[in-house]
Amino acid sequence: MATVLRKDCNQAACDMWLEAPEIQGGAPGQFVMVRCEGHTLARPLGIAERNGNALRLVFAVKGDGTQWLAAREVNDEATVQGPLGNGFPLVDGRVLLIGGGLGLPPLHYAATAYDCDAAVGFRNKAAALLVPDLASKCKAVAVATDDGSLGLTGNALAAAEVLCNNSYAAVFACGPTPLLRATKAWAAERGLACYLSLEERMACGVGACLVCACASGDSFKRVCKDGPVFSAEEVGFDG
């Protein structure tokens, strides 16, 4: 059981800290499964930060399950399982974080552990999240929005172009599939090692149900068990 320590919900996302002493460790890129009352399936949420026994989750309020979680008040409890999956690899050198929308939480956790810059993109200024947090942890942060209401006009790769003169040991990316597909190609063109954190619907979180299987060469891999972080070369995208 985890206990709500504090929360801040707005139109972009719900930012919640939980006291979870039984959840030990947790590398950047890993996630937890949160059980929401009245729903059979738990919700997978990327870990945004750790501080001792406290666990930070930043999530969109989209359906009944996340509405239930967002409605928890301080001292309320929720059942949390994790940490699950694998995280971003150890690298020697500066990392470029590329993220869009609600792909930012796992990258924010990475920013607490790596020497990094960040290129992030959102639909508009109102949808932006974790930008000040990233700015406090990264050497440089570039922001883009689809409508130009914050930063550059474009997506996270438009922001990455501002930072691309720097030398990076690797690219870590998380966000919607079109962004991950484009980031894979962008990194390959520049000869950069690239690791993608995939976002998929999950049922069990431990690799038993195969709901989250993704294409990998001539076979499939389970995002929850084999990922969610993969080397870009392992991931196949349709289209």
Coordinates of C-alpha atoms in Angstrom, one line a residue:
M1 CA 0.0 0.0 0.0
A2 CA 1.1 3.5 -0.8
T3 CA -0.1 6.7 0.9
V4 CA -0.7 10.0 -0.9
L5 CA 1.7 12.6 0.4
R6 CA 0.7 15.5 -1.9
K7 CA -0.8 16.2 -5.3
D8 CA -1.2 18.9 -7.8
C9 CA -3.7 18.4 -10.6
N10 CA -4.4 20.7 -13.5
Q11 CA -5.6 20.4 -17.1
A12 CA -2.3 19.0 -18.3
A13 CA -1.7 16.2 -15.8
C14 CA -1.9 15.1 -12.2
D15 CA 1.4 15.3 -10.3
M16 CA 1.3 13.0 -7.2
W17 CA 3.8 12.0 -4.6
L18 CA 3.2 8.7 -2.8
E19 CA 4.9 7.3 0.3
A20 CA 5.7 3.7 -0.8
P21 CA 8.3 2.2 1.6
E22 CA 7.8 -1.4 0.2
I23 CA 8.8 -0.3 -3.3
Q24 CA 12.6 -0.4 -3.2
G25 CA 14.9 0.8 -5.9
G26 CA 13.6 1.7 -9.3
A27 CA 15.8 2.9 -12.1
P28 CA 14.9 5.7 -14.5
G29 CA 12.7 4.2 -17.2
Q30 CA 10.9 1.7 -14.9
F31 CA 7.2 1.9 -14.1
V32 CA 4.7 0.8 -11.5
M33 CA 1.2 -0.7 -11.8
V34 CA -1.4 1.1 -9.8
R35 CA -4.7 -0.6 -8.9
C36 CA -7.7 1.6 -9.1
E37 CA -10.7 0.8 -7.0
G38 CA -13.5 -0.8 -9.0
H39 CA -11.3 -1.7 -11.9
T40 CA -9.9 -5.2 -12.6
L41 CA -6.8 -4.0 -14.5
A42 CA -4.1 -1.8 -12.9
R43 CA -2.8 1.3 -14.7
P44 CA 0.9 1.4 -15.8
L45 CA 2.5 4.7 -14.8
G46 CA 6.2 5.7 -15.4
I47 CA 8.1 6.7 -12.3
A48 CA 8.9 10.4 -12.5
E49 CA 11.2 10.7 -9.4
R50 CA 12.3 9.0 -6.2
N51 CA 13.1 10.6 -2.9
G52 CA 13.7 8.1 -0.2
N53 CA 10.5 6.2 0.3
A54 CA 8.5 8.7 -1.7
L55 CA 7.5 8.0 -5.3
R56 CA 6.4 10.6 -7.8
L57 CA 3.9 9.9 -10.5
V58 CA 2.8 12.3 -13.2
F59 CA -0.2 11.1 -15.3
A60 CA -3.0 12.2 -17.6
V61 CA -6.6 11.9 -16.2
K62 CA -8.2 10.1 -19.1
G63 CA -10.6 7.4 -17.9
D64 CA -12.4 6.1 -14.8
G65 CA -9.2 4.5 -13.4
T66 CA -7.0 7.6 -13.5
Q67 CA -10.0 9.8 -12.4
W68 CA -10.2 7.6 -9.3
L69 CA -6.5 8.0 -8.6
A70 CA -6.5 11.7 -9.2
A71 CA -9.4 12.0 -6.7
R72 CA -7.3 10.5 -3.9
E73 CA -6.6 13.0 -1.2
V74 CA -3.6 13.3 1.2
N75 CA -3.4 10.2 3.5
D76 CA -5.6 8.2 1.1
E77 CA -4.1 4.8 0.0
A78 CA -3.6 3.0 -3.3
T79 CA -2.1 -0.4 -4.1
V80 CA 1.1 -0.1 -6.2
Q81 CA 3.2 -2.9 -7.7
G82 CA 6.7 -2.3 -8.8
P83 CA 9.2 -1.2 -9.9
L84 CA 8.7 -3.2 -13.1
G85 CA 10.4 -3.5 -16.5
N86 CA 13.9 -2.3 -17.3
G87 CA 15.3 1.2 -17.3
F88 CA 17.7 3.3 -19.4
P89 CA 21.2 1.9 -19.7
L90 CA 24.3 3.4 -18.1
V91 CA 26.2 5.5 -20.6
D92 CA 29.5 7.4 -20.4
G93 CA 28.8 11.0 -21.4
R94 CA 26.0 13.5 -21.8
V95 CA 22.6 12.2 -22.9
L96 CA 20.0 14.0 -25.0
L97 CA 16.4 13.5 -23.7
I98 CA 13.7 13.8 -26.3
G99 CA 10.1 13.6 -25.2
G100 CA 6.6 14.6 -26.1
G101 CA 3.6 15.2 -23.9
L102 CA 3.1 12.6 -21.2
G103 CA 6.3 10.8 -22.2
L104 CA 8.1 13.3 -20.0
P105 CA 7.8 11.6 -16.6
P106 CA 10.3 8.7 -17.3
L107 CA 12.7 11.3 -18.9
H108 CA 12.4 13.5 -15.8
Y109 CA 13.6 10.6 -13.7
A110 CA 16.5 10.1 -16.0
A111 CA 17.4 13.8 -15.7
T112 CA 17.9 13.2 -11.9
A113 CA 20.5 10.5 -12.7
Y114 CA 22.3 11.5 -15.9
D115 CA 24.3 14.4 -17.3
C116 CA 21.8 15.6 -19.8
D117 CA 20.1 18.1 -22.1
A118 CA 16.4 17.9 -22.9
A119 CA 14.3 18.6 -26.1
V120 CA 10.6 18.5 -25.3
G121 CA 7.4 19.1 -27.3
F122 CA 3.8 19.7 -26.4
R123 CA 0.5 20.5 -28.2
N124 CA 0.4 24.0 -26.7
K125 CA 1.6 26.0 -23.7
A126 CA -1.3 24.7 -21.5
A127 CA -0.3 21.1 -22.1
A128 CA 3.3 21.7 -21.1
L129 CA 4.5 19.9 -18.0
L130 CA 7.8 19.3 -16.0
V131 CA 9.6 22.0 -18.0
P132 CA 10.8 23.9 -14.9
D133 CA 11.8 20.6 -13.2
L134 CA 13.9 19.6 -16.3
A135 CA 15.5 23.0 -16.4
S136 CA 16.7 22.6 -12.8
K137 CA 18.3 19.3 -13.6
C138 CA 19.5 19.5 -17.3
K139 CA 22.4 21.6 -18.7
A140 CA 20.1 22.9 -21.4
V141 CA 16.4 22.6 -22.3
A142 CA 14.7 23.4 -25.6
V143 CA 10.9 23.5 -25.9
A144 CA 8.6 23.4 -28.9
T145 CA 4.8 23.4 -29.2
D146 CA 2.6 22.6 -32.2
D147 CA 1.1 26.0 -32.2
G148 CA 4.1 28.0 -31.2
S149 CA 2.5 29.2 -28.0
L150 CA 5.7 28.2 -26.0
G151 CA 9.1 28.0 -27.4
L152 CA 9.7 27.0 -31.0
T153 CA 6.9 25.9 -33.4
G154 CA 7.1 22.2 -34.1
N155 CA 7.6 19.0 -32.2
A156 CA 10.4 17.8 -29.9
L157 CA 12.7 17.1 -32.8
A158 CA 12.5 20.8 -33.8
A159 CA 13.7 21.5 -30.3
A160 CA 16.4 18.9 -30.6
E161 CA 17.9 20.6 -33.6
V162 CA 18.7 23.6 -31.4
L163 CA 20.8 21.4 -29.2
C164 CA 22.3 19.1 -31.9
N165 CA 25.7 20.9 -32.0
N166 CA 26.5 19.3 -28.7
S167 CA 28.2 15.9 -28.5
Y168 CA 26.0 13.2 -27.0
A169 CA 26.7 9.7 -25.9
A170 CA 23.1 8.6 -26.4
V171 CA 19.6 9.7 -27.0
F172 CA 16.8 8.6 -24.6
A173 CA 13.2 9.2 -25.9
C174 CA 9.7 8.7 -24.7
G175 CA 6.4 9.9 -26.1
P176 CA 3.9 9.1 -28.8
T177 CA 4.8 6.5 -31.5
P178 CA 5.2 9.0 -34.3
L179 CA 7.8 10.9 -32.3
L180 CA 9.6 7.7 -31.3
R181 CA 9.7 6.6 -35.0
A182 CA 11.1 9.9 -36.1
T183 CA 13.6 10.0 -33.2
K184 CA 14.9 6.6 -34.2
A185 CA 15.6 7.9 -37.7
W186 CA 17.0 11.2 -36.5
A187 CA 19.5 9.5 -34.2
A188 CA 20.5 7.0 -36.8
E189 CA 21.3 9.8 -39.3
R190 CA 23.6 11.3 -36.7
G191 CA 25.2 8.0 -35.6
L192 CA 23.9 8.4 -32.1
A193 CA 23.0 5.4 -29.8
C194 CA 19.2 5.6 -29.2
Y195 CA 17.0 4.1 -26.6
L196 CA 13.2 4.3 -26.8
S197 CA 10.8 4.0 -23.9
L198 CA 7.6 2.6 -25.4
E199 CA 4.1 3.5 -24.3
E200 CA 1.6 0.5 -24.6
R201 CA -1.6 -0.6 -22.9
M202 CA -0.8 -3.3 -20.3
A203 CA -2.9 -5.7 -18.4
C204 CA -0.6 -7.6 -16.1
G205 CA 2.7 -5.6 -16.1
V206 CA 4.8 -8.8 -15.7
G207 CA 4.8 -10.4 -19.1
A208 CA 2.2 -13.0 -18.7
C209 CA -0.7 -11.7 -20.8
L210 CA 1.1 -10.5 -24.0
V211 CA -1.3 -7.6 -24.4
C212 CA 1.7 -5.2 -24.8
A213 CA 3.7 -7.2 -27.3
C214 CA 5.5 -5.1 -29.9
A215 CA 7.3 -6.0 -33.1
S216 CA 11.1 -6.7 -32.8
G217 CA 12.7 -8.0 -36.0
D218 CA 11.0 -11.3 -36.9
S219 CA 9.5 -11.8 -33.5
F220 CA 7.7 -9.9 -30.7
K221 CA 8.8 -8.6 -27.4
R222 CA 6.7 -7.7 -24.3
V223 CA 6.9 -4.0 -23.5
C224 CA 6.3 -4.6 -19.8
K225 CA 8.8 -7.4 -19.3
D226 CA 11.4 -6.9 -22.0
G227 CA 11.1 -3.1 -21.9
P228 CA 9.7 -0.6 -21.7
V229 CA 13.1 0.7 -22.7
F230 CA 14.6 -0.8 -25.9
S231 CA 17.5 -0.1 -28.1
A232 CA 16.1 1.6 -31.2
E233 CA 17.4 -1.2 -33.4
E234 CA 15.2 -3.6 -31.5
V235 CA 11.9 -1.8 -32.3
G236 CA 10.0 -2.1 -35.5
F237 CA 7.4 0.5 -36.4
D238 CA 4.5 0.0 -38.9
G239 CA 4.3 2.4 -41.7

